[in-house]
Coordinates of C-alpha atoms in Angstrom, one line a residue:
G1 CA -55.2 -18.2 -97.7
G2 CA -56.3 -21.8 -97.9
G3 CA -59.9 -21.0 -97.2
V4 CA -60.1 -22.7 -93.9
L5 CA -58.9 -20.7 -91.0
V6 CA -56.9 -23.1 -89.0
W7 CA -57.3 -21.8 -85.5
A8 CA -57.3 -24.5 -82.8
L9 CA -57.0 -27.5 -82.0
A10 CA -53.6 -27.0 -80.6
W11 CA -51.7 -29.3 -78.3
A12 CA -49.5 -27.9 -75.5
S13 CA -45.9 -29.1 -75.5
G14 CA -45.2 -28.0 -72.0
S15 CA -41.9 -27.2 -70.3
K16 CA -39.5 -29.4 -68.4
P17 CA -41.4 -32.3 -66.8
C18 CA -41.6 -32.2 -63.0
L19 CA -40.6 -35.2 -60.9
A20 CA -37.5 -36.0 -63.0
E21 CA -35.6 -36.5 -59.7
E22 CA -37.6 -39.7 -59.3
L23 CA -35.8 -41.2 -62.3
S24 CA -32.8 -43.4 -62.4
Q25 CA -29.6 -41.7 -63.6
D26 CA -29.8 -43.5 -67.0
A27 CA -33.5 -42.5 -67.5
A28 CA -32.7 -38.9 -66.4
T29 CA -29.9 -38.7 -69.0
L30 CA -32.2 -40.0 -71.7
L31 CA -34.9 -37.5 -70.6
R32 CA -32.4 -34.6 -71.1
S33 CA -31.5 -36.0 -74.5
A34 CA -35.1 -36.4 -75.5
R35 CA -36.0 -32.8 -74.6
Q36 CA -33.0 -31.6 -76.6
E37 CA -34.1 -33.6 -79.7
E38 CA -37.6 -32.3 -79.3
A39 CA -36.3 -28.7 -79.1
K40 CA -34.4 -29.3 -82.4
G41 CA -37.5 -30.7 -84.0
N42 CA -36.1 -34.2 -84.3
V43 CA -39.4 -35.9 -83.6
D44 CA -38.4 -39.5 -84.5
K45 CA -35.2 -39.4 -82.4
A46 CA -37.1 -37.9 -79.4
F47 CA -39.8 -40.6 -79.9
K48 CA -37.3 -43.4 -79.7
L49 CA -35.7 -41.9 -76.6
Y50 CA -39.0 -41.6 -74.8
S51 CA -39.8 -45.2 -75.7
K52 CA -36.4 -46.2 -74.1
I53 CA -37.3 -44.2 -70.9
I54 CA -40.6 -46.0 -70.8
E55 CA -38.8 -49.4 -70.9
L56 CA -36.6 -48.2 -68.0
E57 CA -39.2 -46.4 -66.0
P58 CA -42.7 -47.7 -66.9
S59 CA -44.3 -45.9 -64.0
Y60 CA -43.1 -42.4 -65.1
P61 CA -46.3 -40.7 -66.5
Y62 CA -44.6 -37.8 -68.3
A63 CA -42.6 -40.2 -70.6
F64 CA -45.9 -41.4 -71.9
S65 CA -47.5 -38.0 -72.2
N66 CA -44.4 -36.5 -73.9
R67 CA -44.4 -39.4 -76.3
G68 CA -48.1 -38.8 -76.9
N69 CA -47.2 -35.2 -77.9
L70 CA -44.8 -36.7 -80.5
D71 CA -47.5 -39.1 -81.7
V72 CA -49.6 -36.0 -82.5
L73 CA -46.7 -34.5 -84.4
R74 CA -46.3 -37.8 -86.3
G75 CA -50.0 -37.7 -87.2
D76 CA -51.1 -40.7 -85.1
L77 CA -53.8 -39.4 -82.9
R78 CA -55.1 -42.9 -81.8
L79 CA -51.6 -43.8 -80.6
A80 CA -51.4 -40.4 -78.9
L81 CA -54.6 -41.2 -77.1
Q82 CA -53.2 -44.5 -75.9
D83 CA -50.1 -42.8 -74.5
Y84 CA -52.2 -40.1 -72.8
D85 CA -54.4 -42.8 -71.3
Q86 CA -51.4 -44.5 -69.8
A87 CA -50.1 -41.2 -68.4
V88 CA -53.5 -40.4 -66.9
E89 CA -53.7 -43.9 -65.4
L90 CA -50.3 -43.5 -63.7
L91 CA -51.1 -40.0 -62.5
S92 CA -54.5 -41.2 -61.1
A93 CA -52.8 -43.9 -59.2
E94 CA -50.6 -41.5 -57.3
S95 CA -51.3 -39.1 -54.5
S96 CA -52.9 -35.7 -55.2
A97 CA -49.5 -34.2 -54.5
R98 CA -48.5 -35.5 -57.9
L99 CA -51.1 -33.5 -59.6
N100 CA -49.0 -30.4 -60.1
G101 CA -46.4 -29.2 -62.6
E102 CA -47.4 -30.6 -66.0
A103 CA -50.3 -32.8 -64.9
W104 CA -52.9 -30.4 -66.2
L105 CA -51.2 -30.5 -69.7
V106 CA -51.7 -34.3 -69.8
Y107 CA -55.5 -33.8 -69.3
L108 CA -55.6 -30.9 -71.7
N109 CA -53.8 -32.8 -74.5
R110 CA -56.0 -35.9 -74.0
G111 CA -59.1 -33.8 -74.1
T112 CA -57.9 -32.0 -77.2
T113 CA -57.0 -35.3 -78.9
R114 CA -60.5 -36.7 -78.2
L115 CA -62.0 -33.6 -79.9
A116 CA -59.6 -33.9 -82.9
L117 CA -60.6 -37.6 -83.3
G118 CA -64.3 -36.7 -83.1
D119 CA -64.8 -38.8 -80.0
D120 CA -67.5 -38.2 -77.3
P121 CA -67.2 -34.5 -76.4
K122 CA -68.5 -35.3 -72.9
Q123 CA -65.3 -37.3 -72.3
A124 CA -63.2 -34.5 -73.6
L125 CA -65.0 -32.1 -71.3
V126 CA -64.2 -34.2 -68.3
D127 CA -60.5 -34.1 -69.2
L128 CA -60.6 -30.3 -69.8
N129 CA -62.4 -29.6 -66.6
L130 CA -59.8 -31.7 -64.7
A131 CA -57.1 -29.7 -66.4
A132 CA -58.7 -26.5 -65.3
A133 CA -59.1 -27.7 -61.7
I134 CA -55.4 -28.7 -61.5
R135 CA -54.1 -25.5 -63.2
R136 CA -56.3 -23.2 -61.1
S137 CA -55.6 -20.2 -63.4
P138 CA -56.9 -19.2 -66.8
D139 CA -55.1 -20.5 -69.9
T140 CA -56.0 -19.6 -73.5
L141 CA -55.4 -23.0 -75.0
L142 CA -57.4 -24.7 -72.2
L143 CA -60.3 -22.2 -72.5
T144 CA -60.6 -22.4 -76.3
S145 CA -60.4 -26.2 -76.3
R146 CA -63.1 -26.4 -73.7
A147 CA -65.2 -23.9 -75.6
Q148 CA -65.0 -26.2 -78.6
A149 CA -66.1 -29.2 -76.4
Y150 CA -69.1 -27.1 -75.3
E151 CA -69.8 -26.3 -79.0
R152 CA -69.9 -30.0 -79.9
L153 CA -72.4 -30.5 -77.1
G154 CA -74.5 -27.5 -78.3
D155 CA -73.9 -25.6 -75.1
W156 CA -73.4 -22.3 -76.9
A157 CA -73.6 -20.1 -73.7
S158 CA -70.8 -22.0 -72.0
A159 CA -68.8 -21.9 -75.2
A160 CA -69.2 -18.2 -75.4
A161 CA -68.2 -17.8 -71.7
D162 CA -65.0 -19.7 -72.2
Y163 CA -64.1 -17.8 -75.4
Q164 CA -64.8 -14.5 -73.6
A165 CA -62.5 -15.5 -70.8
A166 CA -59.8 -16.4 -73.2
L167 CA -60.2 -13.2 -75.2
S168 CA -60.0 -11.1 -72.0
L169 CA -56.5 -12.5 -71.3
K170 CA -55.2 -10.8 -74.4
P171 CA -58.0 -8.5 -75.7
N172 CA -55.9 -6.7 -78.3
D173 CA -54.3 -9.8 -79.8
V174 CA -56.6 -11.0 -82.5
E175 CA -56.4 -14.7 -83.0
P176 CA -58.0 -17.0 -85.6
W177 CA -60.2 -18.6 -82.9
W178 CA -61.9 -15.3 -82.5
L179 CA -63.9 -16.3 -85.6
R180 CA -65.3 -19.3 -83.8
F181 CA -66.3 -17.0 -80.9
S182 CA -68.1 -14.7 -83.3
L183 CA -70.0 -17.6 -84.9
V184 CA -71.0 -18.8 -81.4
L185 CA -72.2 -15.2 -80.6
F186 CA -74.2 -15.3 -83.9
Q187 CA -75.7 -18.6 -82.8
L188 CA -76.8 -17.0 -79.6
G189 CA -78.4 -14.1 -81.4
R190 CA -75.8 -11.6 -80.2
D191 CA -75.5 -10.3 -83.8
V192 CA -74.0 -6.9 -83.1
D193 CA -71.2 -8.4 -81.0
A194 CA -70.7 -11.2 -83.5
V195 CA -70.3 -8.8 -86.5
A196 CA -68.0 -6.5 -84.5
L197 CA -65.7 -9.5 -83.6
A198 CA -65.8 -10.9 -87.1
R199 CA -64.7 -7.5 -88.5
R200 CA -61.7 -7.5 -86.2
V201 CA -60.7 -11.0 -87.4
R202 CA -61.1 -9.9 -91.0
S203 CA -58.9 -6.9 -90.5
K204 CA -56.1 -9.2 -89.5
F205 CA -56.8 -12.2 -91.7
S206 CA -58.4 -10.6 -94.7
G207 CA -57.0 -13.3 -97.1
E208 CA -58.9 -16.1 -95.5
A209 CA -62.1 -17.1 -97.2
E210 CA -63.7 -18.5 -94.0
V211 CA -63.6 -15.1 -92.4
G212 CA -65.1 -13.3 -95.4
I213 CA -67.9 -15.8 -95.9
A214 CA -68.7 -16.0 -92.2
L215 CA -69.0 -12.2 -92.0
A216 CA -71.1 -12.2 -95.2
C217 CA -73.5 -14.7 -93.5
M218 CA -73.9 -12.4 -90.5
L219 CA -74.5 -9.3 -92.7
V220 CA -77.1 -11.1 -94.9
D221 CA -79.1 -11.8 -91.8
A222 CA -78.7 -8.1 -90.8
R223 CA -79.9 -7.2 -94.4
Q224 CA -76.6 -5.4 -95.2
L225 CA -76.7 -6.9 -98.6
T226 CA -74.3 -4.6 -100.4
E227 CA -71.3 -5.3 -98.2
A228 CA -72.3 -9.0 -97.9
T229 CA -72.5 -9.4 -101.7
K230 CA -69.0 -7.8 -102.1
L231 CA -67.6 -10.1 -99.5
W232 CA -69.1 -13.1 -101.2
F233 CA -67.8 -12.3 -104.7
D234 CA -64.4 -11.4 -103.3
Q235 CA -63.8 -15.1 -102.6
P236 CA -62.6 -17.6 -105.2
S237 CA -65.4 -19.6 -106.8
I238 CA -64.0 -22.8 -105.3
Q239 CA -64.3 -21.4 -101.8
R240 CA -67.8 -20.1 -102.5
Q241 CA -68.7 -23.7 -103.5
R242 CA -67.1 -25.2 -100.4
Y243 CA -68.9 -22.9 -98.0
S244 CA -72.2 -23.6 -99.6
D245 CA -71.8 -27.3 -98.9
V246 CA -73.6 -28.3 -95.7
A247 CA -71.4 -31.4 -95.2
F248 CA -68.3 -29.3 -95.3
L249 CA -69.7 -26.7 -93.0
E250 CA -70.9 -29.2 -90.4
T251 CA -68.0 -31.7 -90.4
A252 CA -64.9 -29.9 -91.7
V253 CA -65.2 -26.5 -90.2
R254 CA -68.0 -27.3 -87.7
W255 CA -69.9 -24.1 -88.0
P256 CA -72.9 -23.7 -85.6
P257 CA -76.3 -24.4 -87.0
R258 CA -77.5 -20.9 -87.6
A259 CA -74.4 -20.0 -89.7
V260 CA -74.8 -23.2 -91.7
S261 CA -78.4 -22.4 -92.4
V262 CA -77.5 -19.0 -93.8
A263 CA -74.4 -20.1 -95.6
K264 CA -76.0 -23.0 -97.6
G265 CA -78.3 -20.5 -99.3
L266 CA -75.8 -17.7 -100.0
G267 CA -74.9 -18.8 -103.5
R268 CA -78.5 -18.9 -104.7
L269 CA -79.3 -15.6 -103.0
F270 CA -76.3 -13.7 -104.5
E271 CA -76.7 -15.1 -108.0
S272 CA -80.4 -13.9 -107.9
L273 CA -79.5 -10.3 -107.0

């Protein structure tokens, strides 16, 4: 593994946009072509088609939001945010009847983009709460993104509640984001639950350094030093160095404060044993 367990932020691509019947025949034809190119992975072709649809139908919100999804795939998150902003503005100008179908995905993806850019998590949380209100039923991607917004705000209890709700949707399907949940539980002092969850993640993603080192942190605090030491030295030295670096822990992988506090001293601790 590459050391960092890439778990979230994920953007929802959505299904067929609703309200396509509002489009002119030319725009509707372009929309079908754009979706086909998207399905084939032809990002640049699809991007150009959505731009043409926007020229023809500048008040159609889903042309902007779908182009925003392609901005993300092209690695331009700021441009994505502009497209999502335009989509939200168009959706907001319409009646509440329009807030159906894919509208929740627009808010989800804008909130996720704000988080990925490191923007104000309060703004991201507003978007994600709107997405939840429109959708009205639980969604894993929405819950885990909102949990991360709560993490950024230091609201660990709300983060844990959203992670728990997401986990309960598929309790036997171990996902990488479960590690984030375990670190949040550790932050809350729910150490037994945190260790149990981290062990389940490690059983599936044993090659990932982040999992081994996170579990080592939890076990050190539980004074289970034999297993913790083995987990630490099982990792490549370059990964041990990375996960002892506070800047990396706080900004790259964004571990909660308690885990950071333990991790930064692991190297010295284990070398002294």
